[in-house]
Amino acid sequence: MDTERSHQPHTDLRLERISKRFDDLLVINDLSLEVYKGELCCLLGPSGCGKTTTLKIIAGFLEHEEGSVYLAEREITDIPPQERDVGMVFQNYALFPHLSVFDNVAYGLRRRGWSLKDIREKVADMLDLVQLSGYGKRRIQELSGGQQQRIALARALVIEPELLLLDEPLSNLDARLRVRMRSEIRRIQRALDITTIYVTHDQEEAMSIADRIVILHQGVIEQIGTPREIYEKPLNRFVADFIGRVNLLQGRVEGPHLYLLGGTFLIPKRGWPEGKVTCAVRPERIRLGPEGSGFLTALIEEATYTGSLVHYRLTAEEGARIHAELPSPEAVYEPGERVGLAWDATDIRLFPI
């Protein structure tokens, strides 16, 4: 997002206290959310958390029992999907196999009564945007998965919607193509400056593509923030554990001291909760040194070389398992060695038990 928008965001999509039930199961629970103009916002969470249900409510494909949906300051709660000014890319792309690439992209324009001349110009512009110029006469079956994904995106965007919805758009692609296509989606989204809601269960995908991430769990928003905020400043144990790898260790806080696995740490007075806590520390924040250094002593059980990093699995006091990551040039320890562990107080998050 550019500097001006990040300082003065303008809300484009607003959900107010949305609730949705399937029979007796409450899948969306009093959910409120604001998405800013031109923002790419990812809905991220485990299976069954309500992210696709939320997307379908925004699109108008699902009715909900409570709450309201606003788009560009207009309430669209009771407006049919085709009148919501929303483009959507489905998980399976939902392209028409009997139509050519051109006719697939032109479909929405024909339904809106555009002239053939204008349709040709607009479709050519969209195929150029998704870098598939010259593919108009091809059949859908002749396209690769990545090309089909681009055509689905072009078809959603050609009608110039106010809002773009993407439901797991890369899940059918192989890992290498997913990385390339998420960069393409980001490029196109920025070029058009279109407000976008992107549903995924892939943490790396969300972290790499989103302006902000919404963490959903059991139909409730656990945290909203930039990828850096979500990763480095999780608000609770669920978010800390769900995003990336983390060590979750049990301890207690008494005044300025954190007692943890036989060690005592001084912590800054930043309002840490007194009493029993869970201490969250990322593997890459842990420093290894000779035995007797640092706060704790641990035994290296396993060292896994992955190229740029070495992943260590260690056992500390009371059998606690700890994971640490060091850049390869700094990784000079072997399984069976006893080492000292240390980290900075600013690198931990404490959650009351």
mmCIF file of C-alpha atoms in Angstrom:
data_model
loop_
_atom_site.group_PDB
_atom_site.id
_atom_site.type_symbol
_atom_site.label_atom_id
_atom_site.label_comp_id
_atom_site.label_asym_id
_atom_site.label_seq_id
_atom_site.Cartn_x
_atom_site.Cartn_y
_atom_site.Cartn_z
ATOM 1 C CA MET A 1 0.000 0.000 0.000
ATOM 2 C CA ASP A 2 1.264 3.502 -0.697
ATOM 3 C CA THR A 3 2.145 5.842 2.149
ATOM 4 C CA GLU A 4 -0.885 8.083 1.812
ATOM 5 C CA ARG A 5 -3.382 5.225 1.867
ATOM 6 C CA SER A 6 -1.653 3.498 4.777
ATOM 7 C CA HIS A 7 -1.985 6.696 6.846
ATOM 8 C CA GLN A 8 -5.508 7.564 5.724
ATOM 9 C CA PRO A 9 -7.257 4.326 4.782
ATOM 10 C CA HIS A 10 -10.686 4.526 3.202
ATOM 11 C CA THR A 11 -12.982 1.620 4.030
ATOM 12 C CA ASP A 12 -14.293 -0.104 0.898
ATOM 13 C CA LEU A 13 -15.855 -3.254 2.367
ATOM 14 C CA ARG A 14 -17.477 -3.429 5.790
ATOM 15 C CA LEU A 15 -18.960 -6.426 7.567
ATOM 16 C CA GLU A 16 -21.023 -5.641 10.642
ATOM 17 C CA ARG A 17 -21.708 -8.378 13.197
ATOM 18 C CA ILE A 18 -22.139 -11.243 10.729
ATOM 19 C CA SER A 19 -23.381 -14.566 12.096
ATOM 20 C CA LYS A 20 -24.061 -17.725 10.122
ATOM 21 C CA ARG A 21 -25.342 -21.136 11.205
ATOM 22 C CA PHE A 22 -25.592 -24.460 9.443
ATOM 23 C CA ASP A 23 -28.361 -26.205 11.364
ATOM 24 C CA ASP A 24 -27.218 -25.973 15.006
ATOM 25 C CA LEU A 25 -23.571 -25.258 14.172
ATOM 26 C CA LEU A 26 -22.481 -21.612 14.498
ATOM 27 C CA VAL A 27 -19.774 -21.201 11.831
ATOM 28 C CA ILE A 28 -19.513 -17.372 11.836
ATOM 29 C CA ASN A 29 -19.900 -15.709 15.214
ATOM 30 C CA ASP A 30 -20.605 -11.952 15.363
ATOM 31 C CA LEU A 31 -17.862 -11.115 12.864
ATOM 32 C CA SER A 32 -17.040 -7.481 12.033
ATOM 33 C CA LEU A 33 -14.354 -6.428 9.553
ATOM 34 C CA GLU A 34 -13.261 -3.402 7.545
ATOM 35 C CA VAL A 35 -11.230 -3.788 4.344
ATOM 36 C CA TYR A 36 -9.573 -0.703 2.883
ATOM 37 C CA LYS A 37 -9.745 0.603 -0.679
ATOM 38 C CA GLY A 38 -7.060 -1.030 -2.840
ATOM 39 C CA GLU A 39 -6.010 -3.432 -0.097
ATOM 40 C CA LEU A 40 -5.291 -7.132 -0.503
ATOM 41 C CA CYS A 41 -6.655 -8.742 2.646
ATOM 42 C CA CYS A 42 -6.136 -12.467 3.321
ATOM 43 C CA LEU A 43 -8.551 -14.574 5.345
ATOM 44 C CA LEU A 44 -6.360 -17.247 6.912
ATOM 45 C CA GLY A 45 -7.153 -20.078 9.280
ATOM 46 C CA PRO A 46 -7.452 -23.848 9.688
ATOM 47 C CA SER A 47 -10.054 -25.896 7.840
ATOM 48 C CA GLY A 48 -13.561 -25.199 9.109
ATOM 49 C CA CYS A 49 -12.706 -21.782 10.580
ATOM 50 C CA GLY A 50 -15.279 -19.957 8.421
ATOM 51 C CA LYS A 51 -13.112 -18.206 5.837
ATOM 52 C CA THR A 52 -14.834 -19.564 2.696
ATOM 53 C CA THR A 53 -18.235 -19.125 4.329
ATOM 54 C CA THR A 54 -17.372 -15.467 4.964
ATOM 55 C CA LEU A 55 -16.308 -15.060 1.332
ATOM 56 C CA LYS A 56 -19.569 -16.564 0.059
ATOM 57 C CA ILE A 57 -21.572 -14.229 2.312
ATOM 58 C CA ILE A 58 -19.698 -11.244 0.851
ATOM 59 C CA ALA A 59 -20.391 -12.535 -2.686
ATOM 60 C CA GLY A 60 -24.072 -13.114 -1.913
ATOM 61 C CA PHE A 61 -23.976 -16.863 -2.497
ATOM 62 C CA LEU A 62 -24.934 -17.583 1.132
ATOM 63 C CA GLU A 63 -27.581 -15.943 3.266
ATOM 64 C CA HIS A 64 -26.720 -15.189 6.880
ATOM 65 C CA GLU A 65 -28.932 -14.889 9.929
ATOM 66 C CA GLU A 66 -27.522 -11.693 11.416
ATOM 67 C CA GLY A 67 -25.461 -8.702 10.364
ATOM 68 C CA SER A 68 -24.936 -6.428 7.371
ATOM 69 C CA VAL A 69 -22.559 -6.146 4.396
ATOM 70 C CA TYR A 70 -21.532 -2.779 2.922
ATOM 71 C CA LEU A 71 -19.539 -2.195 -0.269
ATOM 72 C CA ALA A 72 -18.384 1.282 -1.280
ATOM 73 C CA GLU A 73 -20.712 2.756 1.379
ATOM 74 C CA ARG A 74 -23.738 0.932 -0.101
ATOM 75 C CA GLU A 75 -25.493 -1.809 1.833
ATOM 76 C CA ILE A 76 -25.592 -4.959 -0.288
ATOM 77 C CA THR A 77 -26.891 -7.397 2.338
ATOM 78 C CA ASP A 78 -30.064 -8.243 0.394
ATOM 79 C CA ILE A 79 -28.773 -7.593 -3.134
ATOM 80 C CA PRO A 80 -28.409 -10.629 -5.458
ATOM 81 C CA PRO A 81 -24.854 -11.746 -6.342
ATOM 82 C CA GLN A 82 -25.029 -10.534 -9.951
ATOM 83 C CA GLU A 83 -25.836 -7.004 -8.783
ATOM 84 C CA ARG A 84 -23.118 -6.675 -6.122
ATOM 85 C CA ASP A 85 -20.299 -5.393 -8.373
ATOM 86 C CA VAL A 86 -18.096 -8.265 -7.229
ATOM 87 C CA GLY A 87 -15.763 -10.484 -9.270
ATOM 88 C CA MET A 88 -14.905 -13.939 -7.972
ATOM 89 C CA VAL A 89 -12.277 -16.558 -8.813
ATOM 90 C CA PHE A 90 -13.216 -20.007 -7.574
ATOM 91 C CA GLN A 91 -10.910 -22.758 -6.349
ATOM 92 C CA ASN A 92 -11.576 -24.840 -9.477
ATOM 93 C CA TYR A 93 -11.645 -21.712 -11.734
ATOM 94 C CA ALA A 94 -15.178 -22.630 -13.032
ATOM 95 C CA LEU A 95 -14.241 -21.892 -16.648
ATOM 96 C CA PHE A 96 -16.577 -22.953 -19.478
ATOM 97 C CA PRO A 97 -14.794 -25.856 -21.230
ATOM 98 C CA HIS A 98 -16.922 -25.562 -24.401
ATOM 99 C CA LEU A 99 -15.970 -21.897 -24.928
ATOM 100 C CA SER A 100 -12.736 -20.397 -26.201
ATOM 101 C CA VAL A 101 -10.475 -18.279 -24.020
ATOM 102 C CA PHE A 102 -11.909 -15.152 -25.660
ATOM 103 C CA ASP A 103 -15.510 -16.199 -25.026
ATOM 104 C CA ASN A 104 -14.757 -17.120 -21.414
ATOM 105 C CA VAL A 105 -13.310 -13.696 -20.699
ATOM 106 C CA ALA A 106 -16.033 -11.933 -22.710
ATOM 107 C CA TYR A 107 -18.886 -13.747 -20.954
ATOM 108 C CA GLY A 108 -19.630 -11.074 -18.353
ATOM 109 C CA LEU A 109 -19.426 -8.254 -20.882
ATOM 110 C CA ARG A 110 -21.908 -9.955 -23.227
ATOM 111 C CA ARG A 111 -24.355 -10.381 -20.353
ATOM 112 C CA ARG A 112 -24.048 -6.642 -19.738
ATOM 113 C CA GLY A 113 -24.872 -5.818 -23.361
ATOM 114 C CA TRP A 114 -21.477 -4.492 -24.484
ATOM 115 C CA SER A 115 -20.909 -4.003 -28.224
ATOM 116 C CA LEU A 116 -18.670 -6.479 -30.054
ATOM 117 C CA LYS A 117 -16.104 -3.762 -30.773
ATOM 118 C CA ASP A 118 -15.858 -2.773 -27.114
ATOM 119 C CA ILE A 119 -15.756 -6.409 -26.031
ATOM 120 C CA ARG A 120 -12.824 -7.145 -28.341
ATOM 121 C CA GLU A 121 -10.883 -4.157 -27.044
ATOM 122 C CA LYS A 122 -11.600 -4.935 -23.385
ATOM 123 C CA VAL A 123 -10.790 -8.651 -23.675
ATOM 124 C CA ALA A 124 -7.538 -7.835 -25.495
ATOM 125 C CA ASP A 125 -6.594 -5.464 -22.664
ATOM 126 C CA MET A 126 -7.308 -8.121 -20.031
ATOM 127 C CA LEU A 127 -5.379 -10.854 -21.848
ATOM 128 C CA ASP A 128 -2.468 -8.450 -22.082
ATOM 129 C CA LEU A 129 -2.735 -7.715 -18.347
ATOM 130 C CA VAL A 130 -2.531 -11.410 -17.456
ATOM 131 C CA GLN A 131 0.235 -11.885 -20.045
ATOM 132 C CA LEU A 132 -1.763 -14.186 -22.329
ATOM 133 C CA SER A 133 -2.084 -12.012 -25.428
ATOM 134 C CA GLY A 134 -2.735 -14.136 -28.520
ATOM 135 C CA TYR A 135 -4.462 -16.934 -26.570
ATOM 136 C CA GLY A 136 -8.020 -15.822 -27.403
ATOM 137 C CA LYS A 137 -8.793 -18.632 -29.871
ATOM 138 C CA ARG A 138 -7.476 -21.440 -27.710
ATOM 139 C CA ARG A 139 -9.704 -23.951 -25.952
ATOM 140 C CA ILE A 140 -9.622 -24.209 -22.187
ATOM 141 C CA GLN A 141 -8.381 -27.806 -22.420
ATOM 142 C CA GLU A 142 -5.275 -26.569 -24.236
ATOM 143 C CA LEU A 143 -4.161 -24.413 -21.310
ATOM 144 C CA SER A 144 -1.914 -25.314 -18.396
ATOM 145 C CA GLY A 145 -3.158 -24.946 -14.826
ATOM 146 C CA GLY A 146 -1.393 -21.619 -14.426
ATOM 147 C CA GLN A 147 -2.852 -20.314 -17.680
ATOM 148 C CA GLN A 148 -6.362 -21.391 -16.657
ATOM 149 C CA GLN A 149 -5.894 -19.557 -13.373
ATOM 150 C CA ARG A 150 -4.975 -16.383 -15.269
ATOM 151 C CA ILE A 151 -8.004 -16.682 -17.547
ATOM 152 C CA ALA A 152 -10.273 -17.100 -14.502
ATOM 153 C CA LEU A 153 -8.707 -13.946 -13.074
ATOM 154 C CA ALA A 154 -9.178 -12.063 -16.365
ATOM 155 C CA ARG A 155 -12.837 -13.118 -16.524
ATOM 156 C CA ALA A 156 -13.439 -11.844 -12.995
ATOM 157 C CA LEU A 157 -11.669 -8.539 -13.632
ATOM 158 C CA VAL A 158 -12.979 -7.718 -17.109
ATOM 159 C CA ILE A 159 -16.263 -6.385 -15.706
ATOM 160 C CA GLU A 160 -14.276 -3.883 -13.596
ATOM 161 C CA PRO A 161 -15.732 -4.954 -10.234
ATOM 162 C CA GLU A 162 -15.439 -2.854 -7.103
ATOM 163 C CA LEU A 163 -14.292 -5.934 -5.191
ATOM 164 C CA LEU A 164 -12.331 -9.055 -6.173
ATOM 165 C CA LEU A 165 -12.810 -12.306 -4.226
ATOM 166 C CA LEU A 166 -10.314 -15.166 -4.535
ATOM 167 C CA ASP A 167 -11.164 -18.535 -2.973
ATOM 168 C CA GLU A 168 -8.016 -20.691 -2.638
ATOM 169 C CA PRO A 169 -7.076 -19.745 -6.229
ATOM 170 C CA LEU A 170 -3.708 -21.524 -6.255
ATOM 171 C CA SER A 171 -4.529 -24.756 -4.435
ATOM 172 C CA ASN A 172 -4.655 -26.825 -7.652
ATOM 173 C CA LEU A 173 -1.161 -25.786 -8.802
ATOM 174 C CA ASP A 174 2.189 -27.363 -7.988
ATOM 175 C CA ALA A 175 4.431 -25.670 -5.417
ATOM 176 C CA ARG A 176 6.760 -23.880 -7.844
ATOM 177 C CA LEU A 177 3.901 -22.551 -9.974
ATOM 178 C CA ARG A 178 2.051 -21.365 -6.858
ATOM 179 C CA VAL A 179 4.999 -19.164 -5.923
ATOM 180 C CA ARG A 180 5.107 -17.630 -9.410
ATOM 181 C CA MET A 181 1.347 -17.153 -9.674
ATOM 182 C CA ARG A 182 0.954 -15.442 -6.320
ATOM 183 C CA SER A 183 3.464 -12.845 -7.548
ATOM 184 C CA GLU A 184 1.380 -12.430 -10.705
ATOM 185 C CA ILE A 185 -1.818 -11.979 -8.710
ATOM 186 C CA ARG A 186 -0.117 -9.355 -6.572
ATOM 187 C CA ARG A 187 1.187 -7.553 -9.673
ATOM 188 C CA ILE A 188 -2.255 -7.449 -11.285
ATOM 189 C CA GLN A 189 -3.998 -6.421 -8.070
ATOM 190 C CA ARG A 190 -1.603 -3.529 -7.595
ATOM 191 C CA ALA A 191 -1.836 -2.480 -11.241
ATOM 192 C CA LEU A 192 -5.627 -2.199 -10.973
ATOM 193 C CA ASP A 193 -5.633 -0.962 -7.354
ATOM 194 C CA ILE A 194 -8.628 -3.205 -6.731
ATOM 195 C CA THR A 195 -9.840 -4.124 -3.240
ATOM 196 C CA THR A 196 -9.260 -7.867 -2.863
ATOM 197 C CA ILE A 197 -10.243 -10.575 -0.373
ATOM 198 C CA TYR A 198 -8.025 -13.639 -0.679
ATOM 199 C CA VAL A 199 -8.913 -16.886 1.113
ATOM 200 C CA THR A 200 -6.135 -19.379 1.784
ATOM 201 C CA HIS A 201 -5.017 -21.974 4.318
ATOM 202 C CA ASP A 202 -1.377 -21.551 3.221
ATOM 203 C CA GLN A 203 0.488 -19.386 5.739
ATOM 204 C CA GLU A 204 3.436 -18.660 3.448
ATOM 205 C CA GLU A 205 1.060 -17.615 0.688
ATOM 206 C CA ALA A 206 -0.764 -15.206 2.991
ATOM 207 C CA MET A 207 2.446 -13.794 4.440
ATOM 208 C CA SER A 208 3.928 -13.122 1.011
ATOM 209 C CA ILE A 209 0.900 -11.583 -0.707
ATOM 210 C CA ALA A 210 -1.228 -9.734 1.862
ATOM 211 C CA ASP A 211 -1.315 -6.141 3.017
ATOM 212 C CA ARG A 212 -3.172 -7.398 6.090
ATOM 213 C CA ILE A 213 -4.079 -10.850 7.351
ATOM 214 C CA VAL A 214 -7.259 -11.801 9.219
ATOM 215 C CA ILE A 215 -6.727 -14.887 11.405
ATOM 216 C CA LEU A 216 -9.986 -16.807 11.807
ATOM 217 C CA HIS A 217 -10.650 -19.603 14.289
ATOM 218 C CA GLN A 218 -14.038 -21.225 14.870
ATOM 219 C CA GLY A 219 -15.830 -18.351 13.168
ATOM 220 C CA VAL A 220 -14.155 -15.651 15.273
ATOM 221 C CA ILE A 221 -11.429 -13.173 14.311
ATOM 222 C CA GLU A 222 -8.401 -13.843 16.527
ATOM 223 C CA GLN A 223 -6.200 -11.072 15.107
ATOM 224 C CA ILE A 224 -5.941 -8.602 12.218
ATOM 225 C CA GLY A 225 -2.614 -7.127 11.201
ATOM 226 C CA THR A 226 0.197 -6.913 8.696
ATOM 227 C CA PRO A 227 2.166 -10.124 8.099
ATOM 228 C CA ARG A 228 4.967 -8.761 10.290
ATOM 229 C CA GLU A 229 2.553 -7.853 13.115
ATOM 230 C CA ILE A 230 0.873 -11.254 12.986
ATOM 231 C CA TYR A 231 4.188 -13.115 13.080
ATOM 232 C CA GLU A 232 6.148 -10.997 15.540
ATOM 233 C CA LYS A 233 3.347 -9.785 17.823
ATOM 234 C CA PRO A 234 0.683 -12.519 18.079
ATOM 235 C CA LEU A 235 -2.119 -11.539 20.431
ATOM 236 C CA ASN A 236 -2.716 -15.003 21.847
ATOM 237 C CA ARG A 237 -1.390 -18.553 21.977
ATOM 238 C CA PHE A 238 -3.537 -19.731 19.055
ATOM 239 C CA VAL A 239 -2.108 -17.142 16.662
ATOM 240 C CA ALA A 240 1.461 -17.729 17.878
ATOM 241 C CA ASP A 241 1.100 -21.480 17.371
ATOM 242 C CA PHE A 242 -0.758 -21.246 14.053
ATOM 243 C CA ILE A 243 1.624 -18.880 12.258
ATOM 244 C CA GLY A 244 5.056 -20.339 11.576
ATOM 245 C CA ARG A 245 7.071 -22.453 14.010
ATOM 246 C CA VAL A 246 7.192 -21.477 17.658
ATOM 247 C CA ASN A 247 8.362 -22.832 20.989
ATOM 248 C CA LEU A 248 5.598 -22.754 23.611
ATOM 249 C CA LEU A 249 7.060 -23.181 27.099
ATOM 250 C CA GLN A 250 5.310 -23.108 30.460
ATOM 251 C CA GLY A 251 6.559 -20.734 33.153
ATOM 252 C CA ARG A 252 5.480 -18.142 35.677
ATOM 253 C CA VAL A 253 5.965 -14.418 36.122
ATOM 254 C CA GLU A 254 6.706 -12.862 39.481
ATOM 255 C CA GLY A 255 7.398 -9.146 39.323
ATOM 256 C CA PRO A 256 10.194 -8.518 36.820
ATOM 257 C CA HIS A 257 11.200 -12.185 36.705
ATOM 258 C CA LEU A 258 10.178 -15.008 34.382
ATOM 259 C CA TYR A 259 10.873 -18.464 35.802
ATOM 260 C CA LEU A 260 11.210 -20.962 32.976
ATOM 261 C CA LEU A 261 12.618 -24.508 32.823
ATOM 262 C CA GLY A 262 14.942 -23.982 35.776
ATOM 263 C CA GLY A 263 16.157 -20.615 34.520
ATOM 264 C CA THR A 264 15.376 -17.102 35.719
ATOM 265 C CA PHE A 265 15.031 -14.218 33.280
ATOM 266 C CA LEU A 266 14.722 -10.521 33.892
ATOM 267 C CA ILE A 267 11.949 -9.077 31.747
ATOM 268 C CA PRO A 268 11.114 -5.425 31.163
ATOM 269 C CA LYS A 269 8.041 -4.108 32.958
ATOM 270 C CA ARG A 270 5.716 -4.079 29.964
ATOM 271 C CA GLY A 271 2.562 -5.241 31.645
ATOM 272 C CA TRP A 272 3.340 -8.955 31.508
ATOM 273 C CA PRO A 273 0.655 -10.961 33.329
ATOM 274 C CA GLU A 274 1.588 -12.210 36.804
ATOM 275 C CA GLY A 275 1.261 -15.912 37.524
ATOM 276 C CA LYS A 276 1.405 -18.926 35.213
ATOM 277 C CA VAL A 277 2.110 -18.099 31.585
ATOM 278 C CA THR A 278 2.943 -19.651 28.249
ATOM 279 C CA CYS A 279 6.162 -18.229 26.816
ATOM 280 C CA ALA A 280 6.315 -18.104 22.991
ATOM 281 C CA VAL A 281 9.691 -17.702 21.274
ATOM 282 C CA ARG A 282 10.451 -18.237 17.591
ATOM 283 C CA PRO A 283 13.203 -20.742 16.687
ATOM 284 C CA GLU A 284 15.210 -18.131 14.783
ATOM 285 C CA ARG A 285 15.360 -15.899 17.882
ATOM 286 C CA ILE A 286 17.210 -18.485 19.968
ATOM 287 C CA ARG A 287 20.989 -18.204 20.216
ATOM 288 C CA LEU A 288 23.197 -21.217 20.871
ATOM 289 C CA GLY A 289 26.492 -21.011 22.729
ATOM 290 C CA PRO A 290 28.893 -23.162 24.761
ATOM 291 C CA GLU A 291 27.475 -25.057 27.727
ATOM 292 C CA GLY A 292 27.214 -22.739 30.708
ATOM 293 C CA SER A 293 26.458 -19.669 28.618
ATOM 294 C CA GLY A 294 22.978 -18.198 28.154
ATOM 295 C CA PHE A 295 19.959 -18.851 30.353
ATOM 296 C CA LEU A 296 19.384 -22.572 29.881
ATOM 297 C CA THR A 297 21.344 -25.696 29.106
ATOM 298 C CA ALA A 298 19.982 -28.137 26.543
ATOM 299 C CA LEU A 299 21.080 -31.291 24.716
ATOM 300 C CA ILE A 300 21.116 -31.266 20.912
ATOM 301 C CA GLU A 301 19.083 -34.264 19.749
ATOM 302 C CA GLU A 302 19.059 -33.563 16.015
ATOM 303 C CA ALA A 303 20.587 -31.121 13.515
ATOM 304 C CA THR A 304 19.022 -30.865 10.042
ATOM 305 C CA TYR A 305 20.838 -29.021 7.279
ATOM 306 C CA THR A 306 18.516 -27.309 4.764
ATOM 307 C CA GLY A 307 20.960 -25.127 2.856
ATOM 308 C CA SER A 308 20.768 -21.619 4.261
ATOM 309 C CA LEU A 309 19.640 -22.837 7.715
ATOM 310 C CA VAL A 310 20.313 -25.599 10.196
ATOM 311 C CA HIS A 311 17.318 -26.705 12.267
ATOM 312 C CA TYR A 312 18.127 -27.939 15.765
ATOM 313 C CA ARG A 313 15.897 -30.075 17.968
ATOM 314 C CA LEU A 314 16.972 -29.843 21.601
ATOM 315 C CA THR A 315 15.872 -31.179 24.974
ATOM 316 C CA ALA A 316 16.041 -28.832 27.972
ATOM 317 C CA GLU A 317 15.048 -29.157 31.635
ATOM 318 C CA GLU A 318 12.075 -31.368 32.473
ATOM 319 C CA GLY A 319 12.225 -32.940 29.008
ATOM 320 C CA ALA A 320 11.012 -29.798 27.271
ATOM 321 C CA ARG A 321 11.534 -29.906 23.488
ATOM 322 C CA ILE A 322 12.943 -26.745 21.904
ATOM 323 C CA HIS A 323 13.498 -25.935 18.238
ATOM 324 C CA ALA A 324 16.148 -23.469 17.104
ATOM 325 C CA GLU A 325 17.286 -22.235 13.686
ATOM 326 C CA LEU A 326 20.715 -20.846 12.859
ATOM 327 C CA PRO A 327 22.160 -19.605 9.565
ATOM 328 C CA SER A 328 24.461 -22.296 8.159
ATOM 329 C CA PRO A 329 27.724 -20.362 8.694
ATOM 330 C CA GLU A 330 26.870 -19.952 12.394
ATOM 331 C CA ALA A 331 25.778 -23.558 12.923
ATOM 332 C CA VAL A 332 28.828 -25.275 14.435
ATOM 333 C CA TYR A 333 27.113 -27.664 16.862
ATOM 334 C CA GLU A 334 26.453 -31.386 16.489
ATOM 335 C CA PRO A 335 23.955 -33.867 17.966
ATOM 336 C CA GLY A 336 24.997 -35.024 21.422
ATOM 337 C CA GLU A 337 26.497 -31.673 22.432
ATOM 338 C CA ARG A 338 25.206 -29.726 25.394
ATOM 339 C CA VAL A 339 24.784 -26.035 24.642
ATOM 340 C CA GLY A 340 23.600 -22.858 26.300
ATOM 341 C CA LEU A 341 20.424 -21.168 25.044
ATOM 342 C CA ALA A 342 19.666 -17.458 25.119
ATOM 343 C CA TRP A 343 17.284 -14.935 23.618
ATOM 344 C CA ASP A 344 16.291 -11.311 24.154
ATOM 345 C CA ALA A 345 13.344 -10.335 26.330
ATOM 346 C CA THR A 346 11.913 -8.412 23.361
ATOM 347 C CA ASP A 347 11.787 -11.671 21.360
ATOM 348 C CA ILE A 348 9.252 -13.404 23.605
ATOM 349 C CA ARG A 349 5.501 -13.159 23.985
ATOM 350 C CA LEU A 350 3.773 -14.176 27.212
ATOM 351 C CA PHE A 351 0.184 -15.413 27.389
ATOM 352 C CA PRO A 352 -1.668 -16.062 30.663
ATOM 353 C CA ILE A 353 -2.781 -19.619 31.300
#
